[in-house]
């Protein structure tokens, strides 16, 4: 069985730690078994490996997340990056065409699609194995996972099976995020939450994909990605399938999509440079800033501090945060990349329109930034820790602590770290845009 993990989303509900470049699944706020920090996607991949599925994972994501995925999961991670965001059906179709055209998987290969961020137990992955076996036995064309509800909720879609009995159960109908009153009636019918897990044979999805475009090689699907309709996998595939069944999962399952739900799994009331007073109750503080935070006299609250902003909110009110983030979000101040991290520490605009942005660039050992140039800005680098190599307009030199390098607009440059390398980068110019970048081939092995 092949696993397709869907990794998408934006940074609205867990602001200020999450942003457009670091969605909730990448926040290292959980704890791994050895006590080290772990993100939601790292936890799920670890659980998949423990369940024996680790060699068969493909991640369907967008181009903007490719760097952070490689940083958290490793350079060898198999990532299919959609050229633009077009909802879940195009993302799954593209990943399936990759499995077919590049990996050479046959049409009868069993494929499971699942989200990358459920907080769940090992039993969840055993159910996925049962779903795969049901497809292998041709007991259904498409098998879904239904989460046994613990309450009527309007946050989830519902799957209504045809009675109760031996699994997989045939699906009678779907109801998308009903009001609580209707959800109560659905529970009386034995309805399950739609867990967003789908198992099918590869050829079923590639044949649906072929209705929109058909190419002899995978590159054609990348270049013509916009030909796919902007629609969900549920709407395009699940609701149109002639033979759909469901297998329930009755175990711990949480969507850690708000600070209220996430705080219950943090393990400690505080992380980072935090001092907690004696008069807090059910309060969690997460601090990603270097400066100290003192918290006291807070009840049922969450405090989160990052370079993107500071949140102080009652836990029960955190679900409304997404309604305000459009007024709060500006350029991402903290980003994870394939090579390490970038953090904005200051930005300014002067009366004549001249702008500056100062960043701390932390490159991990062996990491390298692509050979590139900027047309509309100059940069000054100050090396504050570590050693590495600098390529500047084709010439290679050694970087050491204390050095300062000026990189003018139009100059091609790349950097590679020996050990961990830390650079203070100051950007200067009238236009400081992340889109102002052109990349070029460069191979450090030849230098």
CSV table of C-alpha atoms in Angstrom, one decimal, residues 6 113-115 124 144-147 159 193-198 234 253:
chain,number,residue,atom,x,y,z
A,6,UNK,CA,-2.0,15.8,2.4
A,113,UNK,CA,-4.9,9.3,1.3
A,114,UNK,CA,-4.9,10.8,4.8
A,115,UNK,CA,-4.3,14.2,6.5
A,124,UNK,CA,-5.9,4.6,13.8
A,144,UNK,CA,-13.5,5.7,4.1
A,145,UNK,CA,-12.5,6.0,7.8
A,146,UNK,CA,-15.4,7.1,10.1
A,147,UNK,CA,-14.4,8.6,13.5
A,159,UNK,CA,-21.0,9.6,7.1
A,193,UNK,CA,-17.4,11.9,11.5
A,194,UNK,CA,-15.6,12.0,8.2
A,195,UNK,CA,-12.0,11.5,9.1
A,196,UNK,CA,-10.6,12.5,5.7
A,197,UNK,CA,-9.0,9.1,5.1
A,198,UNK,CA,-9.7,7.4,1.7
A,234,UNK,CA,-14.9,14.5,-1.5
A,253,UNK,CA,-8.7,11.4,17.6
